[in-house]
Amino acid sequence: MKAHDGMYIGGEWRPAAGPDRIEVVNPADERVIAGVPAGTAEDVDAAVRAARAAFPGWAATPPAERAALIGALRDVLVARKGEIAETVTAELGSPLGFAEAVHVGAPIAVASSYAELAASYTFEERLGNSTVFLEPVGVVGAITPWNYPLHQVVAKVAPALAAGCTVVLKPAEDTPLTAQLFAEAVHEAGIPAGVFNLVTGTGPVAGQALAEHEGVDLVSFTGSTAVGRKIGAIAGAAVKRVALELGGKSANVILPGADLAKAVAAGVGHVMNNTGQSCNALTRMLVHRDQYEEAVALAAAAVAKYPSGDPREPGTRLGPVVNAGQRDRVRGYIAKGVEEGARLVAGGPDAPHERGYFVAPTVFADVTPDMTIAQEEIFGPVLAILSYEDEDDALRIANGTVYGLGGAVWAADTETAVAFARRMDTGQVDINGGRFNVLAPFGGYKQSGVGRELGPHGLGEYLQTKSLQF
Ligand code: NAP
Ligand code: MG
């Protein structure tokens, strides 16, 4: 795609207020592929004004009409699938097959779900002598990360639009091209001017200006816990609604009696997908001590099926990580794992290729719960395998981090797995390989966040109640 040299504000591409630029780099070969303007507080202000101006009209648009326009947006995303996947591959480094199936497939499914929900949702209910109206919160400031550059955007914009809110988006500086494609799709779908606005830029400048803007009623943020904490403080001081979708350190608990080979292979795949850059990645595998060495051997064999290389090549299952900073960070964690005494079973800190921000797919055994690699979010293709004594020990380890976003349980039968999952402090648990569901609320317990995305629960985040008593 050709990058736009401007911001999408009030239904048109407008020149940026300042001269600063962001270079977009292909992480597979380190080449600069495009440049976009870096927005300032002035651009953010213009975008928020456009969103405010569009709000009364959009809020008053009948839900069925809003639903039809979200459906039209979905149709444009479907029509432009190939171009979107290529763009995600170019700026994120995701293997093309994964980009098509997940980076484009998931947001299309999410947009579809909100086209349906907007039409069927009950925006009004009777409670005793009251009628309760569910009204849109107002102008949404959406701040998104690079790891799922289209999905993270659609997971905020689609429910916001379904609710009747208008939006200003500040996407991650590493993946602005996918965000510009999304803005094109919004335009092509015929969504009224000002309902959706895009300001590309850096977090500390454009992102912070958006979170702080007094014309923003709700800030929806996805990214690191460190930045999330700041956003939460800004929103708290201004008494604004806030939703925080933060990090994770999810546990994949394999109970005795489970299909070990299947559970290990699925667990390894979950971590290697998207080069480990998923907030709900199952980065800690918990195995009973009697099956431990068998599981370690199975994991080593499974990870060998993830050769890294050019994400455009059909055989590649593992791309680079997004940028040089993340590569150094992930390799630092691998070095830390070795230093703290974990056993390297596959991979390691060395660069597997001469060019590109690659990290070797890495598996650690003999990881203890207190180790850094068992506690902190690594956000790379690194799996830690821990052993447990019994179910209570497994539960203590599974719940023993500050996070609680995803999780998985494998057992001989559903009942055993569900009983264990009910004791986990986490927002989602996949039972015996259960698939991702775009209707299920997604979000964290503990420091993994505040609020939920996706499905009817995600829609509810963008609504506020007004009760009329009769
Ligand atoms: P991040 O800094 O939290 O970035 C998320 C978004 O927030 C980006 O759009 C970022 O802009 C913006 N931002 C940064 N500082 C801001 C500020 N002061 N005010 C407002 N917005 C701000 O995450 P990152 O640096 O890209 O990645 C660092 C780590 O975060 C990763 O290693 C991983 O552990 C975690 N992470 C988690 C998720 C998740 O889905 N839970 C996603 C991505 C990263 P810029 O793009 O300009 O930084
Ligand atoms: Mg950042």
Coordinates of C-alpha atoms and ligand atoms in Angstrom, one line a residue:
M1 CA 0.0 0.0 0.0
K2 CA 1.0 3.6 -0.4
A3 CA 1.2 5.5 2.9
H4 CA -0.9 8.6 3.5
D5 CA 1.0 11.7 4.3
G6 CA -1.7 13.0 6.7
M7 CA -4.2 12.3 9.4
Y8 CA -7.7 10.9 8.8
I9 CA -9.8 13.6 10.5
G10 CA -13.4 14.5 9.9
G11 CA -13.7 12.2 6.9
E12 CA -10.6 13.4 5.0
W13 CA -6.8 13.1 5.0
R14 CA -5.5 16.3 6.4
P15 CA -1.8 17.4 6.6
A16 CA -0.2 17.0 10.0
A17 CA 0.3 20.0 12.2
G18 CA 4.0 19.4 12.7
P19 CA 7.0 18.3 10.7
D20 CA 7.9 15.1 12.6
R21 CA 7.9 11.7 10.9
I22 CA 7.8 8.1 11.8
E23 CA 9.8 5.6 9.7
V24 CA 8.1 2.3 9.2
V25 CA 10.6 -0.6 9.2
N26 CA 10.2 -4.1 7.9
P27 CA 11.5 -6.2 10.8
A28 CA 12.4 -9.1 8.5
D29 CA 15.1 -7.2 6.6
E30 CA 15.4 -3.9 8.6
R31 CA 14.6 -1.8 5.6
V32 CA 12.5 1.4 5.8
I33 CA 9.4 0.7 3.8
A34 CA 7.4 3.9 4.4
G35 CA 7.0 7.0 6.4
V36 CA 4.0 8.6 8.1
P37 CA 3.5 11.8 10.0
A38 CA 4.0 11.9 13.8
G39 CA 1.0 13.6 15.3
T40 CA 1.2 16.3 18.0
A41 CA -1.3 17.6 20.5
E42 CA -2.6 19.9 17.8
D43 CA -3.6 17.0 15.5
V44 CA -5.1 15.2 18.5
D45 CA -7.2 18.2 19.3
A46 CA -8.4 18.5 15.7
A47 CA -9.4 14.8 15.8
V48 CA -11.2 15.1 19.1
R49 CA -13.1 18.1 17.9
A50 CA -14.2 16.2 14.8
A51 CA -15.3 13.2 16.9
R52 CA -17.2 15.5 19.3
A53 CA -19.0 17.2 16.4
A54 CA -20.0 13.9 14.9
F55 CA -21.1 12.4 18.2
P56 CA -24.7 13.7 18.6
G57 CA -25.6 12.6 15.0
W58 CA -24.0 9.1 15.3
A59 CA -25.5 8.5 18.8
A60 CA -29.0 9.4 17.4
T61 CA -28.5 7.1 14.4
P62 CA -30.8 4.1 14.8
P63 CA -28.8 1.0 15.9
A64 CA -30.0 -0.9 12.8
E65 CA -28.3 1.8 10.6
R66 CA -25.1 1.7 12.7
A67 CA -25.2 -2.1 12.3
A68 CA -25.5 -1.8 8.5
L69 CA -22.5 0.5 8.3
I70 CA -20.4 -1.8 10.6
G71 CA -21.4 -4.6 8.2
A72 CA -20.3 -2.5 5.2
L73 CA -17.0 -2.0 7.0
R74 CA -16.6 -5.7 7.5
D75 CA -17.3 -6.2 3.7
V76 CA -14.5 -3.8 2.8
L77 CA -12.1 -5.6 5.1
V78 CA -13.1 -8.9 3.4
A79 CA -12.6 -7.4 -0.1
R80 CA -9.2 -6.0 0.9
K81 CA -8.0 -9.1 2.8
G82 CA -4.9 -9.7 0.7
E83 CA -3.6 -6.2 0.9
I84 CA -4.2 -6.0 4.6
A85 CA -2.3 -9.3 5.2
E86 CA 0.6 -8.2 3.1
T87 CA 0.8 -4.9 5.1
V88 CA 0.7 -6.7 8.4
T89 CA 3.5 -9.0 7.2
A90 CA 5.5 -6.0 6.0
E91 CA 5.4 -3.9 9.1
L92 CA 5.0 -6.6 11.9
G93 CA 6.9 -9.5 10.3
S94 CA 4.0 -12.0 10.8
P95 CA 4.2 -15.1 8.5
L96 CA 1.8 -14.4 5.6
G97 CA -0.4 -17.5 6.3
F98 CA -0.9 -16.5 9.9
A99 CA -1.5 -12.9 8.8
E100 CA -4.3 -14.0 6.5
A101 CA -5.9 -16.5 8.9
V102 CA -5.6 -14.6 12.2
H103 CA -4.5 -10.9 11.7
V104 CA -7.2 -10.4 9.0
G105 CA -9.6 -13.3 9.9
A106 CA -10.1 -12.4 13.5
P107 CA -11.0 -8.7 13.0
I108 CA -13.4 -9.7 10.2
A109 CA -15.1 -12.1 12.6
V110 CA -15.2 -9.4 15.3
A111 CA -16.6 -6.8 12.9
S112 CA -19.3 -9.3 11.9
S113 CA -20.2 -10.0 15.5
Y114 CA -20.7 -6.3 16.2
A115 CA -22.7 -5.8 13.0
E116 CA -25.1 -8.4 14.5
L117 CA -24.9 -7.2 18.1
A118 CA -25.6 -3.6 17.2
A119 CA -28.8 -4.7 15.5
S120 CA -30.0 -7.2 18.2
Y121 CA -28.7 -5.5 21.4
T122 CA -31.4 -4.2 23.9
F123 CA -30.5 -0.6 24.4
E124 CA -33.5 -0.2 26.7
E125 CA -34.9 -2.2 29.6
R126 CA -37.6 -2.1 32.2
L127 CA -36.7 -2.5 35.9
G128 CA -39.7 -2.1 38.3
N129 CA -41.0 1.4 37.8
S130 CA -38.0 2.5 35.7
T131 CA -37.0 2.5 32.1
V132 CA -33.2 2.1 31.8
F133 CA -31.6 3.5 28.6
L134 CA -28.2 2.3 27.6
E135 CA -26.6 5.4 26.0
P136 CA -23.2 5.8 24.4
V137 CA -20.4 7.1 26.7
G138 CA -19.3 9.7 24.1
V139 CA -15.9 10.3 22.5
V140 CA -13.5 7.3 22.8
G141 CA -9.7 7.7 22.8
A142 CA -8.3 4.4 21.6
I143 CA -4.6 3.6 22.0
T144 CA -3.5 0.3 20.5
P145 CA -0.3 -1.9 20.3
W146 CA 1.4 -3.4 17.3
N147 CA 1.1 -7.1 18.1
Y148 CA -2.3 -7.5 16.4
P149 CA -2.4 -4.3 14.5
L150 CA -5.8 -4.7 13.0
H151 CA -7.5 -6.9 15.6
Q152 CA -6.7 -4.5 18.5
V153 CA -8.2 -1.6 16.5
V154 CA -11.3 -3.4 15.5
A155 CA -11.8 -4.8 19.0
K156 CA -12.2 -1.2 20.2
V157 CA -13.7 0.6 17.2
A158 CA -16.4 -1.9 16.2
P159 CA -18.1 -2.0 19.7
A160 CA -17.6 1.8 20.2
L161 CA -19.4 2.4 16.9
A162 CA -22.1 -0.2 17.7
A163 CA -22.7 1.6 21.0
G164 CA -23.0 5.0 19.2
C165 CA -19.7 6.4 20.4
T166 CA -17.2 8.2 18.1
V167 CA -13.5 7.5 18.1
V168 CA -10.0 8.9 17.8
L169 CA -7.4 6.2 17.3
K170 CA -3.7 6.5 18.1
P171 CA -2.2 3.2 16.8
A172 CA 1.3 1.9 17.7
E173 CA 4.1 3.7 16.0
D174 CA 5.5 0.4 14.6
T175 CA 2.4 -0.5 12.7
P176 CA 0.7 2.7 11.3
L177 CA 0.2 1.4 7.8
T178 CA -2.4 -1.2 8.9
A179 CA -4.2 1.6 10.8
Q180 CA -4.2 3.8 7.7
L181 CA -5.7 0.9 5.7
F182 CA -8.4 0.6 8.3
A183 CA -9.2 4.3 8.0
E184 CA -9.5 3.8 4.2
A185 CA -11.9 0.9 4.9
V186 CA -14.0 3.1 7.2
H187 CA -14.2 5.8 4.5
E188 CA -15.0 3.3 1.8
A189 CA -17.8 1.8 3.9
G190 CA -19.5 5.2 4.1
I191 CA -19.3 5.7 7.8
P192 CA -20.1 9.4 8.4
A193 CA -17.3 12.0 8.6
G194 CA -15.9 12.4 12.1
V195 CA -17.2 9.1 13.5
F196 CA -13.8 7.6 13.2
N197 CA -10.5 9.6 13.2
L198 CA -6.9 8.5 13.0
V199 CA -3.8 10.3 14.4
T200 CA -0.5 8.4 13.9
G201 CA 2.2 9.3 16.3
T202 CA 4.3 8.2 19.2
G203 CA 2.9 7.2 22.6
P204 CA 4.5 9.9 24.8
V205 CA 3.3 12.7 22.4
A206 CA 0.1 11.8 20.5
G207 CA -0.9 9.0 22.9
Q208 CA -0.6 11.0 26.0
A209 CA -2.3 14.1 24.5
L210 CA -5.2 11.8 23.5
A211 CA -5.5 10.3 27.0
E212 CA -5.3 13.7 28.6
H213 CA -7.7 15.5 26.2
E214 CA -10.7 16.8 28.1
G215 CA -12.9 16.1 25.1
V216 CA -12.3 12.4 25.5
D217 CA -14.9 10.6 27.7
L218 CA -13.4 7.1 27.7
V219 CA -9.8 5.9 27.1
S220 CA -9.5 2.4 25.9
F221 CA -5.9 1.2 26.0
T222 CA -4.1 -2.0 25.1
G223 CA -0.4 -2.5 25.7
S224 CA 2.1 -2.8 28.5
T225 CA 1.2 -2.7 32.2
A226 CA 3.7 0.2 32.7
V227 CA 1.9 2.5 30.3
G228 CA -1.5 1.2 31.3
R229 CA -0.8 2.3 34.9
K230 CA -0.1 5.9 33.6
I231 CA -3.2 5.9 31.5
G232 CA -5.3 4.7 34.4
A233 CA -3.9 7.5 36.6
I234 CA -4.6 10.2 33.9
A235 CA -8.2 8.9 33.5
G236 CA -8.7 8.6 37.3
A237 CA -7.6 12.2 37.8
A238 CA -10.0 13.4 35.2
V239 CA -12.8 11.0 36.3
K240 CA -13.0 9.5 32.8
R241 CA -14.0 6.0 32.0
V242 CA -11.1 3.7 31.2
A243 CA -10.5 0.2 29.9
L244 CA -7.0 -1.4 30.2
E245 CA -6.0 -4.5 28.3
L246 CA -2.5 -5.3 29.6
G247 CA 0.0 -8.0 29.8
G248 CA -0.1 -11.6 30.7
K249 CA 1.9 -14.6 31.8
S250 CA -0.6 -17.3 31.1
A251 CA -0.3 -20.9 32.4
N252 CA -0.9 -24.0 30.3
V253 CA -1.7 -26.6 33.0
I254 CA -1.4 -30.2 31.9
L255 CA -3.0 -32.5 34.5
P256 CA -2.2 -36.2 34.8
G257 CA -4.4 -38.2 32.5
A258 CA -4.4 -35.6 29.8
D259 CA -3.3 -36.3 26.2
L260 CA 0.3 -35.2 26.9
A261 CA 1.5 -35.1 23.3
K262 CA -1.5 -33.1 22.1
A263 CA -1.3 -30.7 25.1
V264 CA 2.4 -30.1 24.6
A265 CA 2.2 -29.6 20.9
A266 CA -0.8 -27.2 21.2
G267 CA 1.0 -25.3 24.0
V268 CA 4.2 -24.9 22.0
G269 CA 2.2 -23.7 19.0
H270 CA 0.3 -21.1 21.1
V271 CA 3.6 -19.6 22.2
M272 CA 5.3 -19.6 18.8
N273 CA 2.2 -18.1 17.0
N274 CA 2.9 -14.4 16.2
T275 CA 6.5 -15.0 17.4
G276 CA 5.3 -15.1 21.0
Q277 CA 3.8 -11.6 20.8
S278 CA 0.3 -12.4 22.1
C279 CA -0.8 -11.0 25.4
N280 CA -2.6 -14.3 26.3
A281 CA 0.3 -16.5 25.0
L282 CA 0.6 -19.7 27.2
T283 CA 4.2 -19.0 28.1
R284 CA 4.3 -21.2 31.2
M285 CA 3.7 -24.9 30.8
L286 CA 3.0 -26.8 34.0
V287 CA 3.6 -30.5 34.0
H288 CA 3.3 -33.2 36.8
R289 CA 6.8 -34.2 37.9
D290 CA 6.2 -37.9 36.8
Q291 CA 5.7 -36.7 33.2
Y292 CA 8.1 -33.9 33.2
E293 CA 11.0 -35.3 31.2
E294 CA 8.6 -36.8 28.6
A295 CA 6.9 -33.4 28.2
V296 CA 10.3 -31.6 27.8
A297 CA 11.3 -34.0 25.1
L298 CA 7.9 -33.5 23.3
A299 CA 8.3 -29.7 23.5
A300 CA 11.8 -29.8 22.0
A301 CA 10.5 -31.9 19.1
A302 CA 7.5 -29.6 18.7
V303 CA 9.5 -26.4 18.6
A304 CA 11.7 -27.9 15.8
K305 CA 8.7 -27.5 13.6
Y306 CA 8.9 -23.7 13.9
P307 CA 11.7 -22.7 11.5
S308 CA 12.2 -18.9 11.5
G309 CA 12.8 -17.0 8.3
D310 CA 11.3 -14.7 5.7
P311 CA 7.6 -14.2 6.7
R312 CA 6.7 -14.0 3.0
E313 CA 8.0 -17.5 2.3
P314 CA 5.2 -20.2 2.5
G315 CA 7.3 -22.6 4.8
T316 CA 8.0 -20.0 7.4
R317 CA 6.1 -20.4 10.7
L318 CA 8.1 -18.0 12.8
G319 CA 8.9 -14.4 11.8
P320 CA 11.0 -11.8 13.5
V321 CA 9.9 -9.8 16.5
V322 CA 8.6 -6.3 15.7
N323 CA 11.6 -4.1 16.3
A324 CA 15.2 -4.0 17.5
G325 CA 14.2 -3.0 21.0
Q326 CA 11.9 -6.0 21.4
R327 CA 14.6 -8.3 20.0
D328 CA 17.1 -7.0 22.6
R329 CA 14.6 -7.3 25.3
V330 CA 13.6 -10.9 24.5
R331 CA 17.2 -12.0 24.1
G332 CA 18.0 -10.3 27.5
Y333 CA 15.3 -12.4 29.1
I334 CA 16.8 -15.6 27.5
A335 CA 20.2 -14.7 28.9
K336 CA 18.6 -14.0 32.3
G337 CA 17.0 -17.5 32.2
V338 CA 20.4 -19.1 31.6
E339 CA 21.9 -17.0 34.3
E340 CA 19.3 -17.9 36.9
G341 CA 19.9 -21.6 36.2
A342 CA 17.1 -22.7 33.9
R343 CA 18.0 -25.5 31.4
L344 CA 18.1 -24.5 27.7
V345 CA 16.3 -27.2 25.7
A346 CA 16.1 -25.4 22.4
G347 CA 17.1 -22.0 21.1
G348 CA 19.1 -19.5 23.1
P349 CA 20.1 -15.9 23.1
D350 CA 22.1 -16.0 19.8
A351 CA 20.7 -14.4 16.6
P352 CA 19.5 -17.1 14.2
H353 CA 19.9 -14.9 11.1
E354 CA 22.3 -12.1 10.1
R355 CA 19.6 -9.6 9.2
G356 CA 16.2 -9.0 10.7
Y357 CA 15.0 -8.8 14.3
F358 CA 14.9 -12.6 14.8
V359 CA 15.0 -14.5 18.0
A360 CA 15.6 -18.3 18.1
P361 CA 12.5 -20.3 19.2
T362 CA 13.5 -21.1 22.8
V363 CA 12.4 -23.7 25.4
F364 CA 13.5 -23.7 29.0
A365 CA 13.2 -26.6 31.4
D366 CA 13.9 -26.7 35.1
V367 CA 12.2 -23.3 35.5
T368 CA 11.2 -22.5 39.1
P369 CA 8.3 -20.2 39.9
D370 CA 10.5 -17.5 41.3
M371 CA 12.7 -17.1 38.2
T372 CA 12.4 -13.9 36.2
I373 CA 11.4 -15.9 33.0
A374 CA 8.5 -17.4 35.1
Q375 CA 7.2 -14.1 36.4
E376 CA 7.7 -11.4 33.7
E377 CA 6.0 -11.0 30.3
I378 CA 8.7 -11.7 27.7
F379 CA 6.7 -11.1 24.5
G380 CA 8.8 -13.4 22.4
P381 CA 9.0 -17.1 21.3
V382 CA 10.1 -18.3 24.7
L383 CA 8.5 -21.2 26.6
A384 CA 9.1 -22.0 30.3
I385 CA 8.3 -25.5 31.5
L386 CA 7.7 -25.9 35.2
S387 CA 7.0 -29.1 37.2
Y388 CA 4.4 -29.5 40.0
E389 CA 3.8 -32.0 42.7
D390 CA 0.1 -32.2 42.9
E391 CA -3.0 -30.1 41.8
D392 CA -2.7 -27.7 44.7
D393 CA 0.9 -27.0 43.8
A394 CA -0.1 -26.6 40.2
L395 CA -2.7 -24.0 41.2
R396 CA -0.3 -22.1 43.4
I397 CA 2.2 -21.9 40.5
A398 CA -0.5 -21.0 37.9
N399 CA -1.9 -18.2 40.2
G400 CA 1.5 -17.1 41.3
T401 CA 2.1 -14.0 39.1
V402 CA 0.7 -10.5 39.1
Y403 CA -1.1 -11.3 35.8
G404 CA -4.3 -13.1 35.0
L405 CA -5.3 -12.9 31.3
G406 CA -5.4 -16.3 29.7
G407 CA -4.8 -19.9 30.5
A408 CA -5.4 -23.5 29.5
V409 CA -6.2 -26.7 31.3
W410 CA -5.8 -30.2 29.9
A411 CA -7.2 -33.2 31.8
A412 CA -8.6 -36.7 31.2
D413 CA -12.1 -35.3 31.2
T414 CA -13.9 -32.0 31.0
E415 CA -15.2 -32.0 34.6
T416 CA -11.7 -32.3 36.1
A417 CA -10.4 -29.5 33.8
V418 CA -13.3 -27.2 34.6
A419 CA -13.0 -27.8 38.3
F420 CA -9.3 -26.7 38.1
A421 CA -10.1 -23.7 35.8
R422 CA -12.7 -22.4 38.2
R423 CA -9.9 -22.0 40.8
M424 CA -7.6 -20.0 38.4
D425 CA -7.3 -16.2 38.9
T426 CA -7.6 -15.4 35.2
G427 CA -10.1 -14.0 32.7
Q428 CA -10.0 -16.8 30.1
V429 CA -9.3 -20.5 30.2
D430 CA -9.2 -22.9 27.2
I431 CA -10.5 -26.4 28.2
N432 CA -8.8 -29.3 26.5
G433 CA -7.8 -27.2 23.5
G434 CA -11.0 -25.0 23.3
R435 CA -10.8 -22.5 20.5
F436 CA -10.7 -18.7 20.7
N437 CA -14.2 -17.3 20.6
V438 CA -14.9 -13.7 19.4
L439 CA -18.1 -13.5 21.5
A440 CA -16.5 -14.4 24.8
P441 CA -15.4 -11.5 27.1
F442 CA -11.6 -11.0 26.9
G443 CA -9.7 -9.3 29.7
G444 CA -7.7 -9.6 32.8
Y445 CA -7.9 -10.5 36.4
K446 CA -5.3 -8.7 38.7
Q447 CA -2.7 -6.6 36.8
S448 CA -3.8 -7.9 33.4
G449 CA -6.3 -5.1 33.2
V450 CA -9.6 -3.4 33.8
G451 CA -12.6 -4.0 31.7
R452 CA -13.5 -6.5 29.0
E453 CA -13.4 -6.6 25.2
L454 CA -15.4 -8.5 22.5
G455 CA -18.9 -9.7 22.4
P456 CA -21.8 -8.2 24.4
H457 CA -19.5 -7.5 27.4
G458 CA -17.2 -5.5 25.1
L459 CA -20.1 -3.5 23.9
G460 CA -21.2 -2.8 27.4
E461 CA -17.9 -1.0 28.1
Y462 CA -19.0 1.8 25.7
L463 CA -22.4 2.3 27.2
Q464 CA -23.7 4.2 30.3
T465 CA -27.1 3.9 31.9
K466 CA -29.8 6.5 32.3
S467 CA -32.8 5.5 34.4
L468 CA -36.2 7.2 34.1
Q469 CA -38.7 6.5 36.9
F470 CA -42.4 6.5 36.3
Ligands
NAP1 P1 3.4 0.2 25.0 O1 4.5 1.2 25.1 O2 2.5 0.0 26.2 O3 2.5 0.6 23.7 C1 1.1 0.5 23.6 C2 0.5 1.7 23.0 O4 0.6 2.8 23.9 C3 1.2 2.2 21.8 O5 0.3 2.8 20.9 C4 2.2 3.2 22.4 O6 2.7 4.1 21.5 C5 1.3 3.9 23.4 N1 2.0 4.6 24.4 C6 3.3 4.5 24.9 N2 3.5 5.4 25.9 C7 2.4 6.1 26.0 C8 2.0 7.2 26.9 N3 2.9 7.7 27.8 N4 0.8 7.7 26.8 C9 -0.1 7.2 26.0 N5 0.2 6.2 25.1 C10 1.4 5.6 25.2 O7 3.9 -1.2 24.6 P2 5.3 -1.4 23.7 O8 6.3 -0.5 24.1 O9 4.9 -1.4 22.3 O10 5.7 -2.9 24.2 C11 6.3 -3.1 25.4 C12 5.8 -4.3 26.1 O11 4.4 -4.2 26.3 C13 5.9 -5.6 25.3 O12 7.2 -6.2 25.4 C14 4.9 -6.4 26.0 O13 5.3 -7.0 27.2 C15 3.8 -5.4 26.3 N6 2.7 -5.4 25.3 C16 1.6 -6.0 25.6 C17 0.6 -6.0 24.7 C18 -0.8 -6.6 25.0 O14 -1.5 -6.9 24.1 N7 -1.1 -6.9 26.2 C19 0.7 -5.5 23.4 C20 2.0 -4.9 23.1 C21 2.9 -4.9 24.1 P3 4.1 3.8 20.7 O15 3.8 2.8 19.7 O16 4.6 5.0 20.1 O17 5.0 3.2 21.8
MG2 MG 6.2 1.9 23.4

